[in-house]
PDB file of C-alpha atoms and ligand atoms in Angstrom:
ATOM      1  CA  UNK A   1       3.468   7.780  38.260  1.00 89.00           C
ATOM      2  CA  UNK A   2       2.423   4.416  39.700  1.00 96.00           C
ATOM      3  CA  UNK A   3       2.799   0.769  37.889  1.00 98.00           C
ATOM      4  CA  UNK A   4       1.377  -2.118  38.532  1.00 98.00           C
ATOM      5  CA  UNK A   5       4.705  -4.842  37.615  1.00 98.00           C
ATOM      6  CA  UNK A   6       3.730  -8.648  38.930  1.00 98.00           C
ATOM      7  CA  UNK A   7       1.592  -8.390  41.900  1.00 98.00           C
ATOM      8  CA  UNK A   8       2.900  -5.139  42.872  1.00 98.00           C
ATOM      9  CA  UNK A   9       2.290  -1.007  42.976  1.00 98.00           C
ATOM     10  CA  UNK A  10       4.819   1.122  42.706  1.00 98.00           C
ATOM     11  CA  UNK A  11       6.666   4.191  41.220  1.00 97.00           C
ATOM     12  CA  UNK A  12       7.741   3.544  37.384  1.00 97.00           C
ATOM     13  CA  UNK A  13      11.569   4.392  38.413  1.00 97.00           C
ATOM     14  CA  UNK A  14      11.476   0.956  40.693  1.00 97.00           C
ATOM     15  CA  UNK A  15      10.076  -1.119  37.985  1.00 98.00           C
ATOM     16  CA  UNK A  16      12.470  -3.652  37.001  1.00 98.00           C
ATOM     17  CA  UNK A  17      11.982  -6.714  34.438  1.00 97.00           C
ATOM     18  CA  UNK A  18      14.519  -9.540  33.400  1.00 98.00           C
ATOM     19  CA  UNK A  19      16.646  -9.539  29.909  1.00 98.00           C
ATOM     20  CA  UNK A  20      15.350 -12.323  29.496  1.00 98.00           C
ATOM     21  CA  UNK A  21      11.628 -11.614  29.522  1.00 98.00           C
ATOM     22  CA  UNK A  22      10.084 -12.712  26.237  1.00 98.00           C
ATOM     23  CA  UNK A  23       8.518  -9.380  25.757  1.00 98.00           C
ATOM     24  CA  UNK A  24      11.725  -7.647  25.002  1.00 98.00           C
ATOM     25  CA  UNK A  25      13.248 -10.540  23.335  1.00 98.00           C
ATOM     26  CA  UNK A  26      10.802 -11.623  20.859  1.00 98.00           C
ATOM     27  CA  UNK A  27       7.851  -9.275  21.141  1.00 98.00           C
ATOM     28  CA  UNK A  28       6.067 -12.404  22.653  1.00 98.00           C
ATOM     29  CA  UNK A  29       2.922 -10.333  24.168  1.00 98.00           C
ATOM     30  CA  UNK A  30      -0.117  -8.561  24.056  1.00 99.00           C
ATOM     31  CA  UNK A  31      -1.798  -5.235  25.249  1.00 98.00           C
ATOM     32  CA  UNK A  32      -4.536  -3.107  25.499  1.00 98.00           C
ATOM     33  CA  UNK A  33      -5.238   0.809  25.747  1.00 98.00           C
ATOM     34  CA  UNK A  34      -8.078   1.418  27.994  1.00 98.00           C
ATOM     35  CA  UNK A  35      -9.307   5.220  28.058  1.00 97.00           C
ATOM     36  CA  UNK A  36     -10.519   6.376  31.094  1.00 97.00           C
ATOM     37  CA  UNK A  37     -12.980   9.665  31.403  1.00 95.00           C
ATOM     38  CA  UNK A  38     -13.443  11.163  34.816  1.00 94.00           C
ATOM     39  CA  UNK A  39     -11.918   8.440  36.352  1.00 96.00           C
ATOM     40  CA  UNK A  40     -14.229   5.547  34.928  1.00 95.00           C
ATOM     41  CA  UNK A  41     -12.735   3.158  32.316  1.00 97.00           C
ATOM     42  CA  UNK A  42     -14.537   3.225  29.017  1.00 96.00           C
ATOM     43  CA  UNK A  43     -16.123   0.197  27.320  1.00 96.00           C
ATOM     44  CA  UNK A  44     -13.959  -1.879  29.752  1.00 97.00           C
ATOM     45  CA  UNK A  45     -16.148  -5.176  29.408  1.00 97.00           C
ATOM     46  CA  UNK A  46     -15.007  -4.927  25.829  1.00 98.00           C
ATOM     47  CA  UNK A  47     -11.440  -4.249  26.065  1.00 98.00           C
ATOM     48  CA  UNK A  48     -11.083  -7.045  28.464  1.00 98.00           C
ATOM     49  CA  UNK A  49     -12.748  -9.323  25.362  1.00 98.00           C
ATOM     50  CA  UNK A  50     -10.390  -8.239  23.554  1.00 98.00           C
ATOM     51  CA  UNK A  51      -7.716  -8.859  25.309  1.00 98.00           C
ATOM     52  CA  UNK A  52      -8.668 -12.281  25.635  1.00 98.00           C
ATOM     53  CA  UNK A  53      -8.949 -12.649  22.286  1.00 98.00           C
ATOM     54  CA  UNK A  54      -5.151 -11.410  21.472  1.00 98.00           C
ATOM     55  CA  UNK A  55      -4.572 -13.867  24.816  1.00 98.00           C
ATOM     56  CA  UNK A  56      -6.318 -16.823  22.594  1.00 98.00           C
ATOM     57  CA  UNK A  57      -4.570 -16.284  19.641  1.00 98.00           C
ATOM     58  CA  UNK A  58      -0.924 -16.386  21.212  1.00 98.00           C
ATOM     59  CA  UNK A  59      -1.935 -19.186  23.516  1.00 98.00           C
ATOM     60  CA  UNK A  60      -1.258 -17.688  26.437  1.00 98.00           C
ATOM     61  CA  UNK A  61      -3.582 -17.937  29.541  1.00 98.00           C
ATOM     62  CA  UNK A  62      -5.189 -15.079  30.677  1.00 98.00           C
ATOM     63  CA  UNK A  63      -3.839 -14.394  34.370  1.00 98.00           C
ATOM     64  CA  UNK A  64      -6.466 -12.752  35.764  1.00 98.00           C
ATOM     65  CA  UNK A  65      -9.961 -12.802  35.798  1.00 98.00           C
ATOM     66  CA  UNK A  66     -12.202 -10.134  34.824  1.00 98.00           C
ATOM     67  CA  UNK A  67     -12.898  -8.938  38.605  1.00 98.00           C
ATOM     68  CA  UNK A  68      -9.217  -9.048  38.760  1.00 98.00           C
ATOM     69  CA  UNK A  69      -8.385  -6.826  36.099  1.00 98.00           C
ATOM     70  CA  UNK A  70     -11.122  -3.977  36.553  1.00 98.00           C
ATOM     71  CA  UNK A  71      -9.932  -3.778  40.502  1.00 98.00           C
ATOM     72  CA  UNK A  72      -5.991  -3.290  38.658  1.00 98.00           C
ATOM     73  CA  UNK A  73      -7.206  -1.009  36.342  1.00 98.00           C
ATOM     74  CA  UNK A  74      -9.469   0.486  39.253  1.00 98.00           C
ATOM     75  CA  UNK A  75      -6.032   0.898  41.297  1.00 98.00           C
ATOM     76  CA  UNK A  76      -4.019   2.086  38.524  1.00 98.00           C
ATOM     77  CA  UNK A  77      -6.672   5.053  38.081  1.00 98.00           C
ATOM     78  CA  UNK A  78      -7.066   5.774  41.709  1.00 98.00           C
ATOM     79  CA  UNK A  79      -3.107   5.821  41.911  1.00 97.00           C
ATOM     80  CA  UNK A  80      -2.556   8.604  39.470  1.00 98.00           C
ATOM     81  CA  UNK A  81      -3.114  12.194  39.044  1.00 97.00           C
ATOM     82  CA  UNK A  82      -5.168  12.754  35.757  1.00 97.00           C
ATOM     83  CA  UNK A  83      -8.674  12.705  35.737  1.00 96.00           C
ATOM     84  CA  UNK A  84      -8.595  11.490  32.035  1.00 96.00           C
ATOM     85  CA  UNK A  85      -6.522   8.684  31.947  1.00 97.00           C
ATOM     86  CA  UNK A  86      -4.828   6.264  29.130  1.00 98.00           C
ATOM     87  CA  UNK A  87      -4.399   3.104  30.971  1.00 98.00           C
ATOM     88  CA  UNK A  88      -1.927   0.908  29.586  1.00 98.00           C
ATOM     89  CA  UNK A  89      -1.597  -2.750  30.496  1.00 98.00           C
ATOM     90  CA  UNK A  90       0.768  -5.512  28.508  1.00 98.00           C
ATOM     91  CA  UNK A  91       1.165  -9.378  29.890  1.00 98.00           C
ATOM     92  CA  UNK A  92       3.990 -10.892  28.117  1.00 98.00           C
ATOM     93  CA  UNK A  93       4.824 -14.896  28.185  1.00 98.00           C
ATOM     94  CA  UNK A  94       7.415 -14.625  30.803  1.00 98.00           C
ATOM     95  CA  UNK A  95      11.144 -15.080  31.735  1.00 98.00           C
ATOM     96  CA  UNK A  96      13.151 -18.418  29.564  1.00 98.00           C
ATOM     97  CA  UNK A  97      15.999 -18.752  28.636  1.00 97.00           C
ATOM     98  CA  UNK A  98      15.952 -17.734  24.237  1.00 98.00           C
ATOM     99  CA  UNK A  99      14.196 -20.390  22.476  1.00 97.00           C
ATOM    100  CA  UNK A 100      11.835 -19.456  19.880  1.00 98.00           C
ATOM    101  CA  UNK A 101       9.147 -22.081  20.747  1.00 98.00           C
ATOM    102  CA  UNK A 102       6.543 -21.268  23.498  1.00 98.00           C
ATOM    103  CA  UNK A 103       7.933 -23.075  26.880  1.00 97.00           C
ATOM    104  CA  UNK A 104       5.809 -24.213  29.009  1.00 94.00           C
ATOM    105  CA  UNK A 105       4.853 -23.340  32.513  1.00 94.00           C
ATOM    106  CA  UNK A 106       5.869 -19.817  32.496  1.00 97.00           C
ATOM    107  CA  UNK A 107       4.894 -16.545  34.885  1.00 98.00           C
ATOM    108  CA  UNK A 108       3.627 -14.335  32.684  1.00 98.00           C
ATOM    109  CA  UNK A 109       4.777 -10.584  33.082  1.00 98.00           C
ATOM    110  CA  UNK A 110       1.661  -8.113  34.171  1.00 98.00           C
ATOM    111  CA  UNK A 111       2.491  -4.735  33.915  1.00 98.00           C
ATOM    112  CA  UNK A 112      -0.283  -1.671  34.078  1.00 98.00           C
ATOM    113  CA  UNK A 113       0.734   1.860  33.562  1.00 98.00           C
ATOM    114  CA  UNK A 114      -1.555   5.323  33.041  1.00 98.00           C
ATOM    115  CA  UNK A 115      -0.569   8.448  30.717  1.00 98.00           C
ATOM    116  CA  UNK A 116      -2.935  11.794  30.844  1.00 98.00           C
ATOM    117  CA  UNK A 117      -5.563  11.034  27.923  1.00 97.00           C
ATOM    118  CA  UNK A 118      -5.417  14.209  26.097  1.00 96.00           C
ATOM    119  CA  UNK A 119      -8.079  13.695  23.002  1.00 94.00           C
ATOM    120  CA  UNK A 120      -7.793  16.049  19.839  1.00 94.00           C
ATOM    121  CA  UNK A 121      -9.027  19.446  20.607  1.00 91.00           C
ATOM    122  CA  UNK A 122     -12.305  20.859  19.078  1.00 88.00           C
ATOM    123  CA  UNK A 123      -9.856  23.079  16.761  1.00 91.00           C
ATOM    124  CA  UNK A 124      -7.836  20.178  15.642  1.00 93.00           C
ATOM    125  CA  UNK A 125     -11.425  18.395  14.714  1.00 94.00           C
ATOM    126  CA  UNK A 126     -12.284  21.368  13.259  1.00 94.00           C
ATOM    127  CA  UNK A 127      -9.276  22.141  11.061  1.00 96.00           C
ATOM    128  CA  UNK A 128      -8.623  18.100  10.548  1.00 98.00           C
ATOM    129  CA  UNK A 129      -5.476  16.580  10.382  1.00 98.00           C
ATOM    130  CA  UNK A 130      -3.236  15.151   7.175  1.00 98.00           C
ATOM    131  CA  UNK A 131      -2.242  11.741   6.412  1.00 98.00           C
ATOM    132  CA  UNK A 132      -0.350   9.908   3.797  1.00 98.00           C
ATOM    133  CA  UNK A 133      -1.147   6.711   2.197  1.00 98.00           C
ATOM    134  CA  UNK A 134       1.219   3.702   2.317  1.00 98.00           C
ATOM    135  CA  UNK A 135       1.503  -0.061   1.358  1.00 98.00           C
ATOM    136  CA  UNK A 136       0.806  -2.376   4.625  1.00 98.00           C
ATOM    137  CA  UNK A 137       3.275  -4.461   4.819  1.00 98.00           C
ATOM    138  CA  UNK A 138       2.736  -5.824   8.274  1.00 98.00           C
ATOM    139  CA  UNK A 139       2.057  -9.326   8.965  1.00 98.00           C
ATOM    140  CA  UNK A 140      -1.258 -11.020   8.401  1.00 98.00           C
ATOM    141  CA  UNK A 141      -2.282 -11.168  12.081  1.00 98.00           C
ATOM    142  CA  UNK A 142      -3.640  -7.619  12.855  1.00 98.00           C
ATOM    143  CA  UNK A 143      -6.416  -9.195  14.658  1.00 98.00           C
ATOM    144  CA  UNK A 144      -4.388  -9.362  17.571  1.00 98.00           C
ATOM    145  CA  UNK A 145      -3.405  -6.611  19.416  1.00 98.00           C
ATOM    146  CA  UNK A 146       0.515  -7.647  19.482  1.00 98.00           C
ATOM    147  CA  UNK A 147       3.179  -5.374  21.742  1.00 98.00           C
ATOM    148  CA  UNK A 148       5.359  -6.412  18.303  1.00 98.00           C
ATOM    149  CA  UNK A 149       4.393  -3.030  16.428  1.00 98.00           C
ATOM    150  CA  UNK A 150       7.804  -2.488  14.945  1.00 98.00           C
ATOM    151  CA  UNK A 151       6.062  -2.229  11.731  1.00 98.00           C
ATOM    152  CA  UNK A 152       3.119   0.091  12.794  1.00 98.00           C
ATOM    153  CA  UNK A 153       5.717   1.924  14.251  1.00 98.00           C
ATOM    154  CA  UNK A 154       7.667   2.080  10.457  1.00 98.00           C
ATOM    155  CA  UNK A 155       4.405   3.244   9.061  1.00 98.00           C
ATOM    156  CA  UNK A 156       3.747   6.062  11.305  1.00 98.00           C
ATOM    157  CA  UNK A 157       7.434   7.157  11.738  1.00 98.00           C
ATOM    158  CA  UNK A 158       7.277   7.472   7.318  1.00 98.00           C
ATOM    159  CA  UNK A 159       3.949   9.858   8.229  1.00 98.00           C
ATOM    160  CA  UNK A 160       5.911  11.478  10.632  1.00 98.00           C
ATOM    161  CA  UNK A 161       8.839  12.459   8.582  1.00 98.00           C
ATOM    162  CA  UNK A 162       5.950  14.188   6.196  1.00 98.00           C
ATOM    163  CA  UNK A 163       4.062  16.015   9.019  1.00 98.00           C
ATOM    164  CA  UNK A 164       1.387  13.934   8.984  1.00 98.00           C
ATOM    165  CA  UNK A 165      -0.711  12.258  11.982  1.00 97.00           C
ATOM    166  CA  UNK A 166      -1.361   8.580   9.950  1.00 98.00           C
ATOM    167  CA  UNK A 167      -0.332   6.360   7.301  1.00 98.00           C
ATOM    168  CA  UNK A 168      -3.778   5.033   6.231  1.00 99.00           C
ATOM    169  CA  UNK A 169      -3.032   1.395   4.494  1.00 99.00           C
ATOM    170  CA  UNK A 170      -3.583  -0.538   1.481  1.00 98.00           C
ATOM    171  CA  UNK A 171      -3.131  -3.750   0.994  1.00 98.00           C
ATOM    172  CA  UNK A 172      -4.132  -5.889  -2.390  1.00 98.00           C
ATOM    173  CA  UNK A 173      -5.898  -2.807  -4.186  1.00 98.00           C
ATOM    174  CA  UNK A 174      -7.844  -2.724  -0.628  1.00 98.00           C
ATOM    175  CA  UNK A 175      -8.111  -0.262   2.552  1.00 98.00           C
ATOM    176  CA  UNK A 176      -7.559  -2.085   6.207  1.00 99.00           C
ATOM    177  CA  UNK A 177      -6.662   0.795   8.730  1.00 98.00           C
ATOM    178  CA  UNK A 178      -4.287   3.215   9.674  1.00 98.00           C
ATOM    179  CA  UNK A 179      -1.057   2.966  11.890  1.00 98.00           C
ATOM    180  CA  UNK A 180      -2.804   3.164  15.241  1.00 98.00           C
ATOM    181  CA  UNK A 181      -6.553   3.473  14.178  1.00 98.00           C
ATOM    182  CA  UNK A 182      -9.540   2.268  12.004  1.00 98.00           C
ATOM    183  CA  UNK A 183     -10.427   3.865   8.805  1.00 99.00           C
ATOM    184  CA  UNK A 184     -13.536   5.225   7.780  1.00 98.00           C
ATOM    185  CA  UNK A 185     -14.540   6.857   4.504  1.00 98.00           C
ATOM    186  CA  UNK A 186     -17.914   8.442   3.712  1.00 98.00           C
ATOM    187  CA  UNK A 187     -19.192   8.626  -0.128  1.00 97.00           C
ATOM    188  CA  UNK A 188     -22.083   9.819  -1.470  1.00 96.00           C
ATOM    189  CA  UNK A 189     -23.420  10.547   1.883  1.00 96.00           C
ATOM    190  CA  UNK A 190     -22.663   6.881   2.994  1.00 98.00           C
ATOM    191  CA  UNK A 191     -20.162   5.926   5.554  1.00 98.00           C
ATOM    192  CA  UNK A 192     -17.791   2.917   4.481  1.00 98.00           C
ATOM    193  CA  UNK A 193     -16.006   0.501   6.641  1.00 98.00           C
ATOM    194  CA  UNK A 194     -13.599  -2.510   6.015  1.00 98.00           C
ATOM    195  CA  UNK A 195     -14.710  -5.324   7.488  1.00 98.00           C
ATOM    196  CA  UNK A 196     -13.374  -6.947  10.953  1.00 98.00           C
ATOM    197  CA  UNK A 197     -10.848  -9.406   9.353  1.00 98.00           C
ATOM    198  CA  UNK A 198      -6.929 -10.885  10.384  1.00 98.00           C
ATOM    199  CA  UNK A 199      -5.897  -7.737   8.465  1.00 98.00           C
ATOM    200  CA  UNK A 200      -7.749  -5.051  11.038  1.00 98.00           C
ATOM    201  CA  UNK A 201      -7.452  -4.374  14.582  1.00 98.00           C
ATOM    202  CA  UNK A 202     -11.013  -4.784  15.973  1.00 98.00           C
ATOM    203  CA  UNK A 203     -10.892  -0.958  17.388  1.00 98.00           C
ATOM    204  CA  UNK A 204     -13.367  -0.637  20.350  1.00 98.00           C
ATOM    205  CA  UNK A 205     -13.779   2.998  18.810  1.00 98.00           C
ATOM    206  CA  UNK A 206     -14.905   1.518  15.401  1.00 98.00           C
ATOM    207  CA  UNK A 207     -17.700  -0.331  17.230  1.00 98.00           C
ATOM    208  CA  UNK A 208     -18.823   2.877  18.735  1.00 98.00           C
ATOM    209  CA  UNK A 209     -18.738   4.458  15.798  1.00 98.00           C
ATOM    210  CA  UNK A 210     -20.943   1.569  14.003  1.00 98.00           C
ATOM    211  CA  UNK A 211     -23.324   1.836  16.529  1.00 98.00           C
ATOM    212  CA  UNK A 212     -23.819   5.514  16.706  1.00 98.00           C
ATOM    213  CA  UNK A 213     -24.131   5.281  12.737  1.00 98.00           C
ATOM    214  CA  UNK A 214     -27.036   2.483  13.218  1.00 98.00           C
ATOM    215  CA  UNK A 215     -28.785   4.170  15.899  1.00 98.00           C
ATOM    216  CA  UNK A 216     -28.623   7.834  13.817  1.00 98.00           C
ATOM    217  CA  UNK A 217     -29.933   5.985  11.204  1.00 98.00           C
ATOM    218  CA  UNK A 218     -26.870   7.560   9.166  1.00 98.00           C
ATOM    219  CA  UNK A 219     -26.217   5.134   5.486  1.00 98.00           C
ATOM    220  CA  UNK A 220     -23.511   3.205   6.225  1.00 98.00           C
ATOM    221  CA  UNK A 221     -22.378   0.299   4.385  1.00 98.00           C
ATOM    222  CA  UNK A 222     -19.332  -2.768   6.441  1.00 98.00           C
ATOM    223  CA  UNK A 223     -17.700  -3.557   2.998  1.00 98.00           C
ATOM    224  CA  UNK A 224     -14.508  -4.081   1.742  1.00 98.00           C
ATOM    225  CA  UNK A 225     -13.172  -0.306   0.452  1.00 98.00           C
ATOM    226  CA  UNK A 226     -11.100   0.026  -2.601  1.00 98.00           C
ATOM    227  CA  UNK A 227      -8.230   2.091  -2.743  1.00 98.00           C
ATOM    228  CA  UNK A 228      -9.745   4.293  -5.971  1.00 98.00           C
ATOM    229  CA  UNK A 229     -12.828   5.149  -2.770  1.00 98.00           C
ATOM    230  CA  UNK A 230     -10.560   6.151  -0.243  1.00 98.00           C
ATOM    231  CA  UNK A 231      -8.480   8.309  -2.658  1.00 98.00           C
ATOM    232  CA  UNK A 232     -12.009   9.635  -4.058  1.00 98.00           C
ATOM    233  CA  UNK A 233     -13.522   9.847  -1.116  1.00 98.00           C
ATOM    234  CA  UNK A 234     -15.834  12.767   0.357  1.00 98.00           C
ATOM    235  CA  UNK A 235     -14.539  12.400   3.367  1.00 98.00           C
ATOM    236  CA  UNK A 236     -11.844  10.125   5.677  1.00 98.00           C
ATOM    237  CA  UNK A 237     -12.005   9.705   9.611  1.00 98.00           C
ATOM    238  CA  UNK A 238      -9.781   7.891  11.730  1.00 98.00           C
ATOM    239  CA  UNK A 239     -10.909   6.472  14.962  1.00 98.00           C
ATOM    240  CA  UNK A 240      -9.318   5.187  18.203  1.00 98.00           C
ATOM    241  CA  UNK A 241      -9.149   5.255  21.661  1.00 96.00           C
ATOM    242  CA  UNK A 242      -7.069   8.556  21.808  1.00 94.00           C
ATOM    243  CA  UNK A 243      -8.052  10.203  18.505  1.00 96.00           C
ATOM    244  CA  UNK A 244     -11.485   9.587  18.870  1.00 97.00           C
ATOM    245  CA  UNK A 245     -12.918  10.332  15.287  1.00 97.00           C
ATOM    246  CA  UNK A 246     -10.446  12.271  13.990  1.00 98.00           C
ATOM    247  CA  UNK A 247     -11.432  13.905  10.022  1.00 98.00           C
ATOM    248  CA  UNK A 248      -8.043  13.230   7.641  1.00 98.00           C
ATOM    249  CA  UNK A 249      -8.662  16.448   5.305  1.00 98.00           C
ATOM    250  CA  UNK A 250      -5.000  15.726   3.337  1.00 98.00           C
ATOM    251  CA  UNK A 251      -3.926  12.586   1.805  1.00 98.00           C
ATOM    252  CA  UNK A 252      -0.807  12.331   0.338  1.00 98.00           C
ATOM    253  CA  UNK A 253      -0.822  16.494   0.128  1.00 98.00           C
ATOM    254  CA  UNK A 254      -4.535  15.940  -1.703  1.00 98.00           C
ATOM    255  CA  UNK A 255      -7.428  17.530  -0.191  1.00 98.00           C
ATOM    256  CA  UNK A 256      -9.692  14.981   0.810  1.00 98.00           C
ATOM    257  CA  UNK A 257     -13.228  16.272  -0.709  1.00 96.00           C
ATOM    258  CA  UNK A 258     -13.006  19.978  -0.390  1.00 95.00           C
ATOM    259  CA  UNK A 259     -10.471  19.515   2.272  1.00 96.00           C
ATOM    260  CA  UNK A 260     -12.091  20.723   5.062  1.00 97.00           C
ATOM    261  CA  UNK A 261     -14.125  17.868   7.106  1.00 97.00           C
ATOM    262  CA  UNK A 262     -16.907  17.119   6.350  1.00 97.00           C
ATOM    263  CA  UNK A 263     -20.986  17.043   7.682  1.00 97.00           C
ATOM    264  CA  UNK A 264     -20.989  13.318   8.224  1.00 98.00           C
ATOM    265  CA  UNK A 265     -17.805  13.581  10.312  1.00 97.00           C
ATOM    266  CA  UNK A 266     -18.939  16.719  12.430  1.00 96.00           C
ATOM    267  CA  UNK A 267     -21.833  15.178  13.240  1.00 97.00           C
ATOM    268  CA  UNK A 268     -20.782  11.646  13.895  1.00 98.00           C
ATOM    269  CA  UNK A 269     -17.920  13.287  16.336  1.00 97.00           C
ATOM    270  CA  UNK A 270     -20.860  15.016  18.042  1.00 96.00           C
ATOM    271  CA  UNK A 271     -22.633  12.174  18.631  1.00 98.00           C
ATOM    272  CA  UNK A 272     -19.355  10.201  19.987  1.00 97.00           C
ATOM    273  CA  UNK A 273     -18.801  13.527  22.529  1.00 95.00           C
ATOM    274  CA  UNK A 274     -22.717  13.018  23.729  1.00 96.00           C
ATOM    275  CA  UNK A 275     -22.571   8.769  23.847  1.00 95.00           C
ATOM    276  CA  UNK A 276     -19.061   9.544  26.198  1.00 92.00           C
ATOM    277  CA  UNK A 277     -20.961  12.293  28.068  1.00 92.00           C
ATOM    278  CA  UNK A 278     -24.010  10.242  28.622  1.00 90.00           C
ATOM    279  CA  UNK A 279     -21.880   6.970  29.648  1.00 84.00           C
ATOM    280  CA  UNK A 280     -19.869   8.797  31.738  1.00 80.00           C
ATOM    281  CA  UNK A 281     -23.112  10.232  33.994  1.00 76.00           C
ATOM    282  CA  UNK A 282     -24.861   6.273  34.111  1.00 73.00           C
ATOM    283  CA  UNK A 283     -24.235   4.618  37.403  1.00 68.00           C
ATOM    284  CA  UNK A 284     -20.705   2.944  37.790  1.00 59.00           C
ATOM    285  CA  UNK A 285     -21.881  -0.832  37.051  1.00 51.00           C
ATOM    286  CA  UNK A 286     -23.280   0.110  33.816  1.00 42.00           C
TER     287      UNK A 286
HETATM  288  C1  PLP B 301      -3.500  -0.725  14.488  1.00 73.54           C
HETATM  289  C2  PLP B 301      -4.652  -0.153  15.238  1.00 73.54           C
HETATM  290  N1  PLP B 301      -5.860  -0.165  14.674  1.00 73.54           N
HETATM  291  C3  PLP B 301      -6.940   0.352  15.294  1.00 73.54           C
HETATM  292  C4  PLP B 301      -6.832   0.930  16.562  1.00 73.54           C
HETATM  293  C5  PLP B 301      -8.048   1.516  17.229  1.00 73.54           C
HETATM  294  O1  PLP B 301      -8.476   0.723  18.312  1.00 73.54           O
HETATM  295  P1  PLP B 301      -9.296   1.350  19.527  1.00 73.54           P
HETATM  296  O2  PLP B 301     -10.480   2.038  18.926  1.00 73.54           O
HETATM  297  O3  PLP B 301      -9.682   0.166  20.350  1.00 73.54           O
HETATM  298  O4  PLP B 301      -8.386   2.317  20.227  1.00 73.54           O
HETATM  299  C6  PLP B 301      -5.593   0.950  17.199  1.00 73.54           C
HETATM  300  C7  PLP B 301      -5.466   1.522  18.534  1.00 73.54           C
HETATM  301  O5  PLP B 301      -4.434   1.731  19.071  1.00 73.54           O
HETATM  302  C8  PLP B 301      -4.466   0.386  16.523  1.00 73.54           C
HETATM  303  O6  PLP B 301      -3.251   0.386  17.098  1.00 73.54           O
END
């Protein structure tokens, strides 16, 4: 596999970072999850927004420029094997000795790495998956796409241990999102989403699915969703990057509607294959 680490390519086994780096001793970064279809990075305009946005929030300067980053992530691709690619990339505040405020003047840490992007099968979408329900206790900044996930990572280890995919999380009586995706739930035929907020990760998935529910002219309503809805709900999807929309037919060992997924789902999941199919044919620039 080959890394990008500070300026250079190379094998992951020769990647080498200091103790001291901020990222590994206070979390003190932020990432992104590009997928990447037949070698072309999806919706890349909008994860490099994104990352700015995390980049804002932490005050820390973004290192690159945008023609910079799409020629790293255009490397990273071209470097390894998969046509289908996850590309991973994380830019930490640097090397300092431990002090909890942000020095100043530091090299930030660049580091790019692929995985083979290996979406939920059609039989998995078919069958749907099961998730559990749990309080989310992270912190209020979930705006930010943080490499500090030591609480996502709680949350999803908990649905782990019960042989689920997700925790799906409540906070105040309300539903944000899951471990490592957005929520939706459909209702009466209409599709309910929380609203962008500090307590959701903006998922470039959600947006896709918001805009293939506006141009299918399919009900939807951006509202904030009660617990009492999701646990009543028809149906439950999670989206993301590498679940795609994923139907959640089990919560807490409940069926979910009649437990199987749902119409809404099926066809919203169709419309996501034919958006990626029909993005993936335009010319490159587009
Ligand atoms: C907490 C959380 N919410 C939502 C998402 C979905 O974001 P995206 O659709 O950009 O993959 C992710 C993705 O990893 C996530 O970690």
């Amino acid at each position: 596999m080959t890394i990008y680490l500070n300026g250079e390519f190379m094998p992951i086994e020769q990647a080498k970072i200091s103790v001291l780096d901020r990222g590994f001793i206070f979390g003190d970064g932020v990432y992104e999850v590009i997928p990447v279809y037949s070698r072309r990075p999806f919706r890349l305009a909008e994860h490099l927004a994104r990352l700015q946005a995390s980049l804002d929030a932490i005050r820390l300067q973004n290192p690159h420029d945008r023609a910079r980053w799409t020629e790293l992530v255009g490397r990273i691709v071209a470097g390894n094997p998969w046509e289908d690619q996850n590309v991973y990339l994380q830019i930490t505040r640097g090397v300092a000795r431990r002090d909890h405020a942000f020095p100043k003047g530091l090299k930030p840490t660049v580091f790019l790495m692929a995985s083979e992007l290996i979406p939920p099968s059609a039989e998995t979408v078919k069958r749907g998956a099961a998730a559990i329900v749990l309080p989310d206790f992270r912190w209020t900044r979930c705006d930010i796409k943080s490499i500090s996930l030591l609480g996502n990572c709680l949350l999803r280890t908990a649905a782990a241990d019960q042989g689920c995919v997700e925790a799906i999380l409540v906070r105040d009586g309300e539903l944000t999102e899951a471990s490592a995706s957005n929520v939706f739930v459909v209702k009466s035929g209409t599709v309910l989403a929380p609203p962008k907020s500090h307590l959701i990760l903006p998922g470039i998935t959600y947006d896709v699915v918001l805009e293939i529910l506006r141009d299918a002219a399919i009900p939807h309503e951006v509202r904030p969703v009660k617990e009492s809805e999701l646990r009543s709900a028809d149906e439950v999807w999670v989206t993301s990057s590498s679940r795609e929309v994923l139907p959640i037919t089990t919560l807490d060992g409940k069926p979910v509607g009649p437990g199987r997924p749902g119409p809404v789902g099926a066809k919203v999941y169709a419309l996501y294959q034919e958006y990626k199919a029909r993005v993936m044919r335009a010319p490159a620039h587009a």
